[in-house]
PDB file of C-alpha atoms in Angstrom:
ATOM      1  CA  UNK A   1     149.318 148.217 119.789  1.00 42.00           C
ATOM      2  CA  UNK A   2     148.331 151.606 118.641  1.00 43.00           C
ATOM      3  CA  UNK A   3     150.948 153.321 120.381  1.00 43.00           C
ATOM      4  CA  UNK A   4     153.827 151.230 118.455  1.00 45.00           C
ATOM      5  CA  UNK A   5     155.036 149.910 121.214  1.00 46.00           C
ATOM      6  CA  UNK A   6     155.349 146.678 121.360  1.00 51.00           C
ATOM      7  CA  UNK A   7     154.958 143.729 124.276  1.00 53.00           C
ATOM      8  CA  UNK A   8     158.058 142.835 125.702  1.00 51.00           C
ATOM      9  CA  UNK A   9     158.261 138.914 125.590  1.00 56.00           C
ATOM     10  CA  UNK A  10     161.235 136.692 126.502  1.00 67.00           C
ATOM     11  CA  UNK A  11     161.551 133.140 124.802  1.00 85.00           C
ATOM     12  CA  UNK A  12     158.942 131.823 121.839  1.00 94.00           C
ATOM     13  CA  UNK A  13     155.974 133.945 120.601  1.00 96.00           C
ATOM     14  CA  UNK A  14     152.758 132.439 122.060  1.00 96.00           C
ATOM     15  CA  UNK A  15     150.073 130.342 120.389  1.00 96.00           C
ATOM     16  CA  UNK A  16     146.420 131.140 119.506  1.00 96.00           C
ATOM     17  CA  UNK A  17     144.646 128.422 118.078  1.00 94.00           C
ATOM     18  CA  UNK A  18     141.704 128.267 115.721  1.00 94.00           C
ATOM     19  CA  UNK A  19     139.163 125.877 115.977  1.00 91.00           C
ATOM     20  CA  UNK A  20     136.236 125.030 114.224  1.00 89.00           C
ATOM     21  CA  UNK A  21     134.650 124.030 110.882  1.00 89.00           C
ATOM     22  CA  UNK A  22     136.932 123.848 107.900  1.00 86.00           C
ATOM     23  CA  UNK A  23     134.307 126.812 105.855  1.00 90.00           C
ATOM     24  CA  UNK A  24     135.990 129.905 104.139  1.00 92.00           C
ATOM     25  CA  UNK A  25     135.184 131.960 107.504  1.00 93.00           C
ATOM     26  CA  UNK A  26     137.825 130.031 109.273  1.00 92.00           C
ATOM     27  CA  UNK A  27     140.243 131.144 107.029  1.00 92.00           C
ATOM     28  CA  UNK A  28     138.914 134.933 106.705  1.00 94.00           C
ATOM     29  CA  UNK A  29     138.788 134.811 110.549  1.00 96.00           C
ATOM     30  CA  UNK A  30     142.490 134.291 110.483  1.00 95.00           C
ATOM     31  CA  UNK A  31     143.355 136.707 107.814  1.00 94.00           C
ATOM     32  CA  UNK A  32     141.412 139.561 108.723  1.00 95.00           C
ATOM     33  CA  UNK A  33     143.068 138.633 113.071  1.00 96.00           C
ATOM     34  CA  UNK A  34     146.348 139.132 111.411  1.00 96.00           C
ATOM     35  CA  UNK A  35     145.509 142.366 109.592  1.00 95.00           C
ATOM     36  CA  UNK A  36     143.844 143.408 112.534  1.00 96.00           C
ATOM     37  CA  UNK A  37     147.224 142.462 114.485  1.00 97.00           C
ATOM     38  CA  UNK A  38     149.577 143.923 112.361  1.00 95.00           C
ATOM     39  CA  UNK A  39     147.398 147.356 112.548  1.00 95.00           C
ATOM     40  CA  UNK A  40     148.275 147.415 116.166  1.00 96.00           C
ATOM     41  CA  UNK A  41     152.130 147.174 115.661  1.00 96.00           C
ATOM     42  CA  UNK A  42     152.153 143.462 115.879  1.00 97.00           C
ATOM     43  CA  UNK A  43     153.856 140.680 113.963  1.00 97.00           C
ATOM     44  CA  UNK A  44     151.959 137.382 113.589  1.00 97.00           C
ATOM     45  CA  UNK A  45     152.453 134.229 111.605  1.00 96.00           C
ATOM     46  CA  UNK A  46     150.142 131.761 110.677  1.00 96.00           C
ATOM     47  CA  UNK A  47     150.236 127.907 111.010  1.00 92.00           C
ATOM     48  CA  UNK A  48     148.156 125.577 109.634  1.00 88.00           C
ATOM     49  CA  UNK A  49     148.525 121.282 109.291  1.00 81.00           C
ATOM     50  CA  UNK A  50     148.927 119.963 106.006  1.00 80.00           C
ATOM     51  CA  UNK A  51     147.375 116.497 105.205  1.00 77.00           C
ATOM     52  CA  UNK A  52     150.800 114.968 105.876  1.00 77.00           C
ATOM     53  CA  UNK A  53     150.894 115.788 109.022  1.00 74.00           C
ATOM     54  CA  UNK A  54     153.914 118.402 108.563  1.00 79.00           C
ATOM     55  CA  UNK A  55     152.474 122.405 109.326  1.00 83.00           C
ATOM     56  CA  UNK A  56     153.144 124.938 107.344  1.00 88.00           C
ATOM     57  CA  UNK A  57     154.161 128.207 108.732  1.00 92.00           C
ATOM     58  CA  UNK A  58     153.643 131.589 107.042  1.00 94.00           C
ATOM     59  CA  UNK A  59     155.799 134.506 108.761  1.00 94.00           C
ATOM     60  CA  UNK A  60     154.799 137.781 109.574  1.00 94.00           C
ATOM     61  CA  UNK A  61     157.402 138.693 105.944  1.00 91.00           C
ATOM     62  CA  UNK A  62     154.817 136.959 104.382  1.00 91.00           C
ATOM     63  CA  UNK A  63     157.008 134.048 103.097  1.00 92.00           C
ATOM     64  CA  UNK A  64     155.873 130.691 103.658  1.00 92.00           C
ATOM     65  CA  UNK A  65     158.265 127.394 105.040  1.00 91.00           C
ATOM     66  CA  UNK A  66     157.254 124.175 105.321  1.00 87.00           C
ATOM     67  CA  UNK A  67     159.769 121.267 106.781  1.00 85.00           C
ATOM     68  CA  UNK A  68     160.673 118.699 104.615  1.00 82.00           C
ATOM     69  CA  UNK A  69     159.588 115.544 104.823  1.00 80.00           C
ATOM     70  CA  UNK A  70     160.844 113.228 108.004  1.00 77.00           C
ATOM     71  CA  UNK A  71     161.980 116.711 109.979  1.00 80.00           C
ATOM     72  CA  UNK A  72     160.891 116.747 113.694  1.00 76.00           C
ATOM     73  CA  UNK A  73     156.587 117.807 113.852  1.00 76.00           C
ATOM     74  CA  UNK A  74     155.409 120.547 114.590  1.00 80.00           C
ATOM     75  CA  UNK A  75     152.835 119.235 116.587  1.00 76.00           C
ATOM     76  CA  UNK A  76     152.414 120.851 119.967  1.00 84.00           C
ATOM     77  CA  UNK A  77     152.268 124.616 120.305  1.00 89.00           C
ATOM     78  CA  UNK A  78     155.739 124.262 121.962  1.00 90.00           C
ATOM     79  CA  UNK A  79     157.433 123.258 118.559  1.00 88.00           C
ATOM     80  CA  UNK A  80     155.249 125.068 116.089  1.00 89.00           C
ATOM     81  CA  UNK A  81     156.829 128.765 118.683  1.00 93.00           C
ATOM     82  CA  UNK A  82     160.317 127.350 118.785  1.00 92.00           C
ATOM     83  CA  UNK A  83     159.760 126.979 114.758  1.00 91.00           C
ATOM     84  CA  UNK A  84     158.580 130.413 114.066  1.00 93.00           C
ATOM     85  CA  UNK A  85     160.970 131.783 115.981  1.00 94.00           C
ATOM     86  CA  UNK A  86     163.805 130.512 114.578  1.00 92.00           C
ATOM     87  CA  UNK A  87     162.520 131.422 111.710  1.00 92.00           C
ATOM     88  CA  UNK A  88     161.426 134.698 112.711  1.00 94.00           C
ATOM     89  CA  UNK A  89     162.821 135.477 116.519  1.00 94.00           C
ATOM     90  CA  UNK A  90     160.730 139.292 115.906  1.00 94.00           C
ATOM     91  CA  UNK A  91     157.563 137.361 115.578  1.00 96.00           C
ATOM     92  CA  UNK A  92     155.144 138.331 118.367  1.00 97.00           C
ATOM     93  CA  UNK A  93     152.318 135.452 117.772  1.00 97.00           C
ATOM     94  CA  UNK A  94     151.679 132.666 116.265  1.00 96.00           C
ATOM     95  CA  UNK A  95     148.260 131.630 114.960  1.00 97.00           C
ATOM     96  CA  UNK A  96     148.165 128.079 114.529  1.00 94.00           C
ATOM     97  CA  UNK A  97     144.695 125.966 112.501  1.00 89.00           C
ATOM     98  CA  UNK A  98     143.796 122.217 113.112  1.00 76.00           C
ATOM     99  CA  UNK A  99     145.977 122.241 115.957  1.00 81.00           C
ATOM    100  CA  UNK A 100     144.176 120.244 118.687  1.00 81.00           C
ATOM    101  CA  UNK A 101     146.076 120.756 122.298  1.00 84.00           C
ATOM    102  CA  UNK A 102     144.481 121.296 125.533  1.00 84.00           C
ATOM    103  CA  UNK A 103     146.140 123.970 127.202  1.00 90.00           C
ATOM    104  CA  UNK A 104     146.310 126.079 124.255  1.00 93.00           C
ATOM    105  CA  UNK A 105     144.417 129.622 124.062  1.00 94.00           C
ATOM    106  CA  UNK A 106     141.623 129.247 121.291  1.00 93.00           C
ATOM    107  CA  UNK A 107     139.139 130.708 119.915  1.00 94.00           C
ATOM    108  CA  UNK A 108     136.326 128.522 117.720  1.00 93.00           C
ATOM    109  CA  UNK A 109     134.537 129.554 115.164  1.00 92.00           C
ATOM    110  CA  UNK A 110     131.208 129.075 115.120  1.00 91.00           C
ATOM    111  CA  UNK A 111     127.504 128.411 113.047  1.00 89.00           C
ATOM    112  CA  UNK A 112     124.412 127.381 113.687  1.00 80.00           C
ATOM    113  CA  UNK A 113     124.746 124.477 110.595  1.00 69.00           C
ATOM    114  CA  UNK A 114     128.300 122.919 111.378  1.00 55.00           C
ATOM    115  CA  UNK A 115     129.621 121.166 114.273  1.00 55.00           C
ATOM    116  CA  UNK A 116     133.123 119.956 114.694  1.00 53.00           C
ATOM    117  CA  UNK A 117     133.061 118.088 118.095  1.00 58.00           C
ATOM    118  CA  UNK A 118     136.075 119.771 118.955  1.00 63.00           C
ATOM    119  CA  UNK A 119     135.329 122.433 121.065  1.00 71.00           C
ATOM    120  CA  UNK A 120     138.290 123.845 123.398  1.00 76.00           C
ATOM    121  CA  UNK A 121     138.202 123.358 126.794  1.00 76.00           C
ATOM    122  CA  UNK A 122     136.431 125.927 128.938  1.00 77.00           C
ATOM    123  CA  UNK A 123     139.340 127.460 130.049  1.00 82.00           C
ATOM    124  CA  UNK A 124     141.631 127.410 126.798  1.00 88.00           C
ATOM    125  CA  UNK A 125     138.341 129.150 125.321  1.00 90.00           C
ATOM    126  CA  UNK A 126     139.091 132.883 124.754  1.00 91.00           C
ATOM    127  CA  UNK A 127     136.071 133.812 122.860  1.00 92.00           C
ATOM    128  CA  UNK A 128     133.499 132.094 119.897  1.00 92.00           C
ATOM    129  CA  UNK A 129     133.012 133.927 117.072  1.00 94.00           C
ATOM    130  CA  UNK A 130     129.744 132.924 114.937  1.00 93.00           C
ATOM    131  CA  UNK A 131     130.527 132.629 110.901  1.00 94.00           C
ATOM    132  CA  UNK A 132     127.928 134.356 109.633  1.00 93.00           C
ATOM    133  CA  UNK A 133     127.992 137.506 111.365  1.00 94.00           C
ATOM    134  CA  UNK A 134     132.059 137.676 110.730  1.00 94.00           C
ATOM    135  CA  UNK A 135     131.540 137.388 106.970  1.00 94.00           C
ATOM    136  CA  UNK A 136     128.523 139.860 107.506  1.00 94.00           C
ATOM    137  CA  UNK A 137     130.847 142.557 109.680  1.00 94.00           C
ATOM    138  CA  UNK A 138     133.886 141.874 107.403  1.00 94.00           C
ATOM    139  CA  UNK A 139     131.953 142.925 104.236  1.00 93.00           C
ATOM    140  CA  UNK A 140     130.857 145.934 105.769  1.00 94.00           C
ATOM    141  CA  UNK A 141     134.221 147.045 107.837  1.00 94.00           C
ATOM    142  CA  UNK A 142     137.013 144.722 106.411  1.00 92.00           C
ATOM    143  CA  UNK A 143     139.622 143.283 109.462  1.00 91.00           C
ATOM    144  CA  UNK A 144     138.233 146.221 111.902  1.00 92.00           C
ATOM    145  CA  UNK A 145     135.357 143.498 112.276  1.00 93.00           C
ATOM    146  CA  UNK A 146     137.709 141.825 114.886  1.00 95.00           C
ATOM    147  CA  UNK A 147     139.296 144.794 116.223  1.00 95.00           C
ATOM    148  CA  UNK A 148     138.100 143.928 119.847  1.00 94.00           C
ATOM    149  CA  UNK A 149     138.879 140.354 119.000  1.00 95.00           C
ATOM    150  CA  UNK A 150     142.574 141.642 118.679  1.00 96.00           C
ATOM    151  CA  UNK A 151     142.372 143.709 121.442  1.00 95.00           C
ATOM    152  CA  UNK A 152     141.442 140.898 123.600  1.00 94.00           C
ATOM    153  CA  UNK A 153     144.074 138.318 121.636  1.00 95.00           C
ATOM    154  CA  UNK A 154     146.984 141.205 122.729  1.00 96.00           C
ATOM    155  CA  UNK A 155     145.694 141.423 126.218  1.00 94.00           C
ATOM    156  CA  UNK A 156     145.546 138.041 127.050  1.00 93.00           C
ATOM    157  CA  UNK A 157     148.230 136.548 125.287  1.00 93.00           C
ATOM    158  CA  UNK A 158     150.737 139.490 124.785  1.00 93.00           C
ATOM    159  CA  UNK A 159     150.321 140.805 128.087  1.00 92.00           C
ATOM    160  CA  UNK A 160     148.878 138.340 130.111  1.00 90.00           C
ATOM    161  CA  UNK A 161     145.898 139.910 131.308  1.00 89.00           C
ATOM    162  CA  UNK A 162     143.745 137.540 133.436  1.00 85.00           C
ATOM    163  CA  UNK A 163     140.320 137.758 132.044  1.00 78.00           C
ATOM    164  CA  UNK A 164     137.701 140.365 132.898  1.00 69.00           C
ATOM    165  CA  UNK A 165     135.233 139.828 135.165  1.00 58.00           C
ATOM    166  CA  UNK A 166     132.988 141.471 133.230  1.00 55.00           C
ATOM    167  CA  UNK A 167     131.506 144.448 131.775  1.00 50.00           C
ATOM    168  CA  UNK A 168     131.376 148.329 133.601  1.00 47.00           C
ATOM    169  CA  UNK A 169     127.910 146.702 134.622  1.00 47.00           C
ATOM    170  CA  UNK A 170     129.199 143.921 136.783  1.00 45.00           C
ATOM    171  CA  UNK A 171     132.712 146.610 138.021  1.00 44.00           C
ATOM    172  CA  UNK A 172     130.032 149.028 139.165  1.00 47.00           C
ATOM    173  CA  UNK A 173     127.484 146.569 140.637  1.00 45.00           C
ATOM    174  CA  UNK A 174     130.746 145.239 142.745  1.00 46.00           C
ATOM    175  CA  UNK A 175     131.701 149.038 143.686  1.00 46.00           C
ATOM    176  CA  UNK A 176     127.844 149.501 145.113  1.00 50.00           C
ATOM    177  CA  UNK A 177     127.858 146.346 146.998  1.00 46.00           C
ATOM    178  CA  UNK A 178     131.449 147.611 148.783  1.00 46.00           C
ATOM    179  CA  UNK A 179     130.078 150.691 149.390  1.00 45.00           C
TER     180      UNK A 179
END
């Protein structure tokens, strides 16, 4: 938040997952959403699944924890929270890769070449954004290429916004038809 203040939230951070092809753009989507984040006051950590099966968790300090081997999994977005937290009780989000769970606010990364087959649910979807023109805008503007993105992630998530019904278009075209 620009302001520095901050969402008031009681319990575990929510969970934003990130699904899509495993390509480099994945990863800069997530990196340049937590710069974009952390511009607006907020502290996110990052999750991701590790071929074992345990997830890692990077907090918003930067340092890194993964469980040991035979510790409870981190499986469901309830657990990976209650993780960070514990770790980190400040943290305001967690961003969490490879984790499949309906129910779980996503947004997939897209391109025209790659298809994963898993897709979020229409109403876990919070928006698609296409690879190629995210490496494009990031070369050109760094993590302000998903300034709205963040905007939209600390809406939704952070202040439980219900989604827009869209643009001023569609708000004025309803105001006309009332009046």
């Amino acid at each position: 938040m620009s302001s520095g203040a901050r969402p008031s939230r009681d319990g575990d951070p929510p969970v934003l997952r990130v699904v899509g092809p495993q390509i480099p753009a994945r990863n800069l989507l997530v990196i340049a959403l937590v710069e974009a984040l952390r511009a607006r006051g907020l502290r996110t950590a990052t999750a991701e699944l590790l071929a074992d099966g345990r997830a890692t968790a990077t907090l918003p300090s930067g340092g890194r924890v993964t469980p040991a081997p035979g510790s409870a999994p981190l499986d469901s977005a309830a657990a990976l929270a209650s993780f960070v937290a514990s770790l980190d009780p400040r943290a305001d989000l967690v961003i969490a890769e490879d984790h499949e769970q309906p129910g779980v606010p996503a947004i997939e990364l897209t391109t025209a070449a790659a298809s994963t087959g898993e897709a979020p649910a229409p109403d876990d979807l919070l928006a698609s954004v296409d690879a190629q023109r995210l490496e494009r805008d990031f070369t050109a503007r760094g993590a302000e290429a998903v300034a709205d993105l963040a905007a939209l992630v600390e809406a939704r998530l952070l202040r439980g916004e219900p989604p827009s019904r869209g643009g001023l278009l569609a708000r004025l075209r309803g105001r006309l038809r009332r009046g």
